[in-house]
Coordinates of C-alpha atoms and ligand atoms in Angstrom, one line a residue:
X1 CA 0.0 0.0 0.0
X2 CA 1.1 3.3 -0.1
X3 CA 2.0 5.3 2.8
X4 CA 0.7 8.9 1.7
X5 CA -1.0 10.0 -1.7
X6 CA -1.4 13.7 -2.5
X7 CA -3.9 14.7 -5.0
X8 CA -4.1 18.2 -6.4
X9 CA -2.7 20.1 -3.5
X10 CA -2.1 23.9 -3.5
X11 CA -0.9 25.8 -0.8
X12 CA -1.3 29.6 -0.9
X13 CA 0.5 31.6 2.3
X14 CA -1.8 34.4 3.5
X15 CA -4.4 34.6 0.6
X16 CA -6.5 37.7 -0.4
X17 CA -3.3 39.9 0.7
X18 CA -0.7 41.8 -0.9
X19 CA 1.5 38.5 0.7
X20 CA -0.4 36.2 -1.2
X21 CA 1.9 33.4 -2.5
X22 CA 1.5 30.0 -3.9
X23 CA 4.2 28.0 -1.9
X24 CA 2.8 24.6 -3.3
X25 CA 0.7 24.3 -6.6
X26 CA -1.6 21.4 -7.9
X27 CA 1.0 18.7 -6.6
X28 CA 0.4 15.2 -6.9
X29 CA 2.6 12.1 -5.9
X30 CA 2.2 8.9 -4.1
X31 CA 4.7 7.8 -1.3
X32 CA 5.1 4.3 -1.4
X33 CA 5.5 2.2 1.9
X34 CA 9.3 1.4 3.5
X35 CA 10.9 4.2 0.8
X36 CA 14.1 6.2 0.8
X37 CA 12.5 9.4 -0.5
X38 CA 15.6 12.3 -1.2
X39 CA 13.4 15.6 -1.9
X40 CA 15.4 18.2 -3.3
X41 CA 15.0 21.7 -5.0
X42 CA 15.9 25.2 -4.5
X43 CA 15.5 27.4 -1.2
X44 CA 12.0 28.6 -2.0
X45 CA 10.2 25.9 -4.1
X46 CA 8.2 24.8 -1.9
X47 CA 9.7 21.4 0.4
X48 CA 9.2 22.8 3.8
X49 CA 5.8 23.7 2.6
X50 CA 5.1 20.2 1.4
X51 CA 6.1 18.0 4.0
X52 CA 4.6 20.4 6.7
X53 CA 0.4 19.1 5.1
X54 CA 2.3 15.2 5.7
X55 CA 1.6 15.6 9.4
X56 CA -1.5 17.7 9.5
X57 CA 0.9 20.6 10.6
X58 CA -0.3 22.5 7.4
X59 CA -4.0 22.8 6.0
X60 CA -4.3 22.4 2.0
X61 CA -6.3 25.2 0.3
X62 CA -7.2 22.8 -1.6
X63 CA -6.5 19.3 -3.0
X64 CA -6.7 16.4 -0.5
X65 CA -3.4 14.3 1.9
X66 CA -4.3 10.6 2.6
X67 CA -2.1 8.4 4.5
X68 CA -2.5 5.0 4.2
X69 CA -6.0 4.8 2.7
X70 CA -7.4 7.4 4.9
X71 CA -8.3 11.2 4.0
X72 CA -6.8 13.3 6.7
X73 CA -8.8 16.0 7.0
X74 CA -12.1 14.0 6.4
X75 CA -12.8 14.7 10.4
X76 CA -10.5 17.2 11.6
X77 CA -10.8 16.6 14.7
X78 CA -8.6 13.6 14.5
X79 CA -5.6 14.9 13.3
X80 CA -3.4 14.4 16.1
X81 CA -3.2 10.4 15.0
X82 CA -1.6 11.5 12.2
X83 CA 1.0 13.5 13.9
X84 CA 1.6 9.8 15.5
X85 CA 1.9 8.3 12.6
X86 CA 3.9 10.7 10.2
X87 CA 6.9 12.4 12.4
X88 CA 8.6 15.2 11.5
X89 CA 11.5 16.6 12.2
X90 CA 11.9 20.5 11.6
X91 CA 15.1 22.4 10.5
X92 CA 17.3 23.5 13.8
X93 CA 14.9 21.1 15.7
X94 CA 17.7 21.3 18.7
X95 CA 16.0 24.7 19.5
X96 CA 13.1 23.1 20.5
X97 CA 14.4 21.1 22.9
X98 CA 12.6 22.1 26.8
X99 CA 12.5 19.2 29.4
X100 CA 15.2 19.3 32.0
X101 CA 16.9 15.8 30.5
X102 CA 17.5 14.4 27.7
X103 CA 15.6 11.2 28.4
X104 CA 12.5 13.6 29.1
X105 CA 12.9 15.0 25.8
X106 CA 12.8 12.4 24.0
X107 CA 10.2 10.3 26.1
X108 CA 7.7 13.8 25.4
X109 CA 6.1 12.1 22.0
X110 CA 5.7 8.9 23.6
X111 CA 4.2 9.6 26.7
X112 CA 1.7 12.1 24.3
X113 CA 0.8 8.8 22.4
X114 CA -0.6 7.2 26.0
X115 CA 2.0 4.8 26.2
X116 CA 3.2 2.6 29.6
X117 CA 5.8 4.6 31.3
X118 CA 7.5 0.6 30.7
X119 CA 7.2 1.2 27.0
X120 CA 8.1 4.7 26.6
X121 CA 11.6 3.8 28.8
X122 CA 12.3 1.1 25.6
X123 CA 10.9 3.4 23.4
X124 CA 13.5 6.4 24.9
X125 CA 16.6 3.6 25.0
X126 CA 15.7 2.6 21.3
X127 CA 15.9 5.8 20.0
X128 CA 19.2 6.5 21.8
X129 CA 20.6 4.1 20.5
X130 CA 19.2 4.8 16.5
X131 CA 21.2 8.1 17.1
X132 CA 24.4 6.8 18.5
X133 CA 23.6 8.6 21.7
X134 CA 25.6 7.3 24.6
X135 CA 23.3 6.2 27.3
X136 CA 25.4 8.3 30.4
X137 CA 24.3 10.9 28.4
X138 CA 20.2 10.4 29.0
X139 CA 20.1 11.6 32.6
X140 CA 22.2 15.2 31.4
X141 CA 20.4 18.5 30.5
X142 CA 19.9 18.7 26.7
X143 CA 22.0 22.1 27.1
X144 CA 25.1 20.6 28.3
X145 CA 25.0 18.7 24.9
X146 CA 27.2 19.8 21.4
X147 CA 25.4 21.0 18.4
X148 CA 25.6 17.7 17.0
X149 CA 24.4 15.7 20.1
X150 CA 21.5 18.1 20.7
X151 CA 20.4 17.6 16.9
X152 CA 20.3 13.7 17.8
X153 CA 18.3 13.7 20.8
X154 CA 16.0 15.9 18.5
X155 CA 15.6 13.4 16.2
X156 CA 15.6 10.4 18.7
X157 CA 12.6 12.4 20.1
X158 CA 10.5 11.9 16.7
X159 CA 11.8 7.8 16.0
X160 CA 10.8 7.3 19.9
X161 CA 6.9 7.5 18.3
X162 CA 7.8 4.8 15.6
X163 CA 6.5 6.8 13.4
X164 CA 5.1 4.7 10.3
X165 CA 6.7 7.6 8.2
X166 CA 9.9 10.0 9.0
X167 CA 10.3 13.4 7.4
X168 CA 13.7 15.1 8.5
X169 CA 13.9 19.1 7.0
X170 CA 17.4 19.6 6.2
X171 CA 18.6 17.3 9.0
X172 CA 22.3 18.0 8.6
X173 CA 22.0 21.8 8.0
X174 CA 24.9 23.8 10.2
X175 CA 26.8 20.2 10.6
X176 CA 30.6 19.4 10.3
X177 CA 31.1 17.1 7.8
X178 CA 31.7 14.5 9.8
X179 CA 28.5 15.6 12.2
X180 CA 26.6 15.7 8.9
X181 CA 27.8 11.4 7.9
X182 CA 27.1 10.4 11.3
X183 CA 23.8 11.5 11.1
X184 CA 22.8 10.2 7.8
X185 CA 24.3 7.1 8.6
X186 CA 21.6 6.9 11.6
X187 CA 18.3 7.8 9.5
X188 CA 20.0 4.9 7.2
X189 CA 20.4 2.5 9.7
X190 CA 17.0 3.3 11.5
X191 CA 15.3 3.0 7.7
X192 CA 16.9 -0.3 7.1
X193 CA 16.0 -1.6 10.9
X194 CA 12.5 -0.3 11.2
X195 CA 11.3 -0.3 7.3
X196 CA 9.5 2.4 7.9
X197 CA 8.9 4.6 5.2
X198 CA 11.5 8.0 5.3
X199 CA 11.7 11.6 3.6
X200 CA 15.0 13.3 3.3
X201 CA 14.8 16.8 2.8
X202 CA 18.0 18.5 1.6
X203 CA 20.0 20.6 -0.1
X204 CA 23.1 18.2 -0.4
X205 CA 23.1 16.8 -4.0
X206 CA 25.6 14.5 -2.3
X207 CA 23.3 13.7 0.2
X208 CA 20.3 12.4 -1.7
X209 CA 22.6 10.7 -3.8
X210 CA 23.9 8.1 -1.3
X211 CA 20.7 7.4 0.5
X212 CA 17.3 8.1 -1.9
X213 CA 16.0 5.0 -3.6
X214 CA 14.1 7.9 -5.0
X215 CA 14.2 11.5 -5.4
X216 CA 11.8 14.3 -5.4
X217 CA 12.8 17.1 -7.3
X218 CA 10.3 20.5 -6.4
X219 CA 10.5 23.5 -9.1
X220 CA 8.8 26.4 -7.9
X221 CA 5.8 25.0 -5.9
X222 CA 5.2 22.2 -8.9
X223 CA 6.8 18.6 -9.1
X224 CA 9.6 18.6 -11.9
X225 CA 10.7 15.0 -11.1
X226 CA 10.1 12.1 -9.4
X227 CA 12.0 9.1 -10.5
X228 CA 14.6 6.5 -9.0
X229 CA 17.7 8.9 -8.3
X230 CA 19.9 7.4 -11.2
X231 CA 17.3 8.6 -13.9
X232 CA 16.8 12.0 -12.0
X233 CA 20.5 12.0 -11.7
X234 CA 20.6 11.6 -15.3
X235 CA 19.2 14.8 -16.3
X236 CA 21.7 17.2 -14.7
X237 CA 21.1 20.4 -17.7
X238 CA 17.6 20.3 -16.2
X239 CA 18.4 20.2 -13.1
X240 CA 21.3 22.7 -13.6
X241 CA 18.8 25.1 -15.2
X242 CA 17.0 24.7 -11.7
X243 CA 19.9 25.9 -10.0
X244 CA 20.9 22.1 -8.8
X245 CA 24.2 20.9 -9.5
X246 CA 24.3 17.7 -9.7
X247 CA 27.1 15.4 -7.3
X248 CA 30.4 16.6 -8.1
X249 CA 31.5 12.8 -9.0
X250 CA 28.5 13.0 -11.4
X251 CA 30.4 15.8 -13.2
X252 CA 33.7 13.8 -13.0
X253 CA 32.2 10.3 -14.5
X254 CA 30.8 12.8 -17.5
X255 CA 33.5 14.3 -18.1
X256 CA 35.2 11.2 -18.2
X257 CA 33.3 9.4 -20.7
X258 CA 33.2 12.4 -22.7
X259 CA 36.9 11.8 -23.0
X260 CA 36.4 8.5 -24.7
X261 CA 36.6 6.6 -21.5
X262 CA 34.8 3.6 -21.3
X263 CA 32.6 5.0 -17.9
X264 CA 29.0 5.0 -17.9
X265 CA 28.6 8.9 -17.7
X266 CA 25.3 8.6 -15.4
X267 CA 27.4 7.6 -11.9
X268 CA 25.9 9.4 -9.1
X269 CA 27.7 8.2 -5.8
X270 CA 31.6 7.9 -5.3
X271 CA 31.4 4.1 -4.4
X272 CA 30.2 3.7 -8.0
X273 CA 32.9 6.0 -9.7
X274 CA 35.3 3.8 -7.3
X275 CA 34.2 0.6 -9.1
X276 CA 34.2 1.9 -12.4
X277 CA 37.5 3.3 -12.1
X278 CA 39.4 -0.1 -10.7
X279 CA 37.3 -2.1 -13.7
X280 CA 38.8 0.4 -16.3
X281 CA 42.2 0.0 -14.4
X282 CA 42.2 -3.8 -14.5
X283 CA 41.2 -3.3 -18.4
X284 CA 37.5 -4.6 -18.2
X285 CA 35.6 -1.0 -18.5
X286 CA 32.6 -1.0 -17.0
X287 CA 28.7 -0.9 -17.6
X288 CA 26.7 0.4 -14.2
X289 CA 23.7 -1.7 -15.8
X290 CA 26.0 -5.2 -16.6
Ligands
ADP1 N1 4.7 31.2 6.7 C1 4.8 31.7 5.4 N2 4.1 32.8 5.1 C2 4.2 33.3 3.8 N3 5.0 32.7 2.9 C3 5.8 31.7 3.2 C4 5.7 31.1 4.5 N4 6.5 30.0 4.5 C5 7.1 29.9 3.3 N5 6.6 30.9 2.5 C6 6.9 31.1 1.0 O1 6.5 30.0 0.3 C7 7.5 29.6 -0.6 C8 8.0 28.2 -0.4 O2 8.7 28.2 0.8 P1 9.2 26.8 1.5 O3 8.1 25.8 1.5 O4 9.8 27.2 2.8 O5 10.4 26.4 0.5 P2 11.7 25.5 0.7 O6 11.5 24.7 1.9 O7 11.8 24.7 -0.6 O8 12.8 26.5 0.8 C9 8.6 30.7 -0.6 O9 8.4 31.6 -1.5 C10 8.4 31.2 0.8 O10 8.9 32.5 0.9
MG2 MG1 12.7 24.5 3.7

């Protein structure tokens, strides 16, 4: 089944004003269940807007969200399930952090959901340990934490509900490159142990590239792709002409080829550059598709 359909939806900010603007414009898409969804685009076009109607936190102006098989504003006043079942985690979500621990913090969603205080303690040590989060760390002040450990026990906070979907806004915006690996490494390793469905929200070409089984490209409030993330890697002019440059070792495997190099010019991640590269060393060439 899939985990959430969008049909027709527009978004307009502040309508009837001199502010008026269409952030979101007859979109539709289907999110399939246990996905790697990368969603890309320029600042502006419309992702935060998006993913914001996925949890109810947005109202369309018109066109309709369903997750699962359900229409979720066909009662509105059951919308908080869905915040339950589709989690999402905002940009700089360490400045939302409140509770005196860190265990509190991330135990809030849980213990909203009407859990046991037994299963919200394995829900709280799960989570810790989907983030890498030391567990000497739990009974500590979230402000006594670094950037980076502050932006995991914001994150552990939203897998603590189990989400049946995870949306993550730029999770690695203001990281270290090394902060940034961890952390993707995490939402990885949680997407391949929970199978729940995830959306990756970023502006990291590099990024998207690695982790998206597929990728959602947004053009100025409209959908201009949304394919597996070798074909929509494939079209870098169009993407260039929307201001997206494609993964710097996509440029390199190009460039390549158009030297006469027997390299499949559509590579996208450096692992598959890497194996191209040794087969053209040991003589064979190579084919991504063989
Ligand atoms: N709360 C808001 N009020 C009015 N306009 C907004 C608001 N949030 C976003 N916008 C506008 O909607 C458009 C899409 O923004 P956004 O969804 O944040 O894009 P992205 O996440 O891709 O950068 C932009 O033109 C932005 O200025
Ligand atoms: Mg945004």
């Amino acid at each position: 089944m899939s985990a959430i359909t969008v049909e027709h939806l527009t978004h307009v900010y502040s309508q009837g004003t001199p502010f008026e603007k269409t952030a979101v414009d007859d979109v539709s898409l289907t999110i399939e269940e246990g996905e790697f969804v990368g969603v890309i685009g320029h600042t502006g076009s419309g992702k935060s807007t998006l993913i914001q109607h996925f949890n109810g936190l947005l109202k369309p102006t018109s066109g309709r969200i369903l997750v699962g098989d359900r229409d979720m504003w066909a009662d509105p006043k059951k919308i908080r399930e869905f915040r339950f079942m589709v989690g999402l985690v905002f940009q700089y979500p360490e400045y939302q952090l409140f509770e005196e621990t860190v265990a509190k913090d991330i135990a809030f969603g849980p213990t909203n959901m009407g859990l046991s205080a037994e299963e919200v303690q394995q829900r709280v040590q799960q989570a810790a340990r989907f983030v890498g989060l030391n567990p000497n760390k739990l009974e500590k002040s979230p402000f006594e934490l670094s950037g980076g450990q502050k932006r995991r026990v914001a994150i552990a906070g939203v897998m603590a509900m189990n989400p049946k979907v995870l949306i993550l806004d730029e999770p690695t915006a203001g990281l270290d490159p090394r902060g940034r690996d961890k952390v993707l490494n995490e939402i990885k390793q949680y997407h391949k142990t929970q199978g729940n469905t995830v959306l990756l929200v970023s502006h990291s070409m590099e990024d998207v590239a690695k982790y998206a089984d597929r990728v959602l490209v947004m053009n100025k409030g409209k959908v201009a792709m949304f394919d597996t993330t070798e074909k929509v890697f494939a079209r870098s002019e169009e993407l260039s002409a929307m201001g997206l440059a494609v993964p710097q070792v996509s440029r390199i495997c190009r460039g390549l080829a158009a030297r006469g190099l027997n390299i499949d010019p559509n590579c996208y991640t450096i692992e598959q550059a890497k194996q191209q590269l040794l087969a053209l060393r040991s003589g064979k060439g190579a084919d991504l598709n063989a």
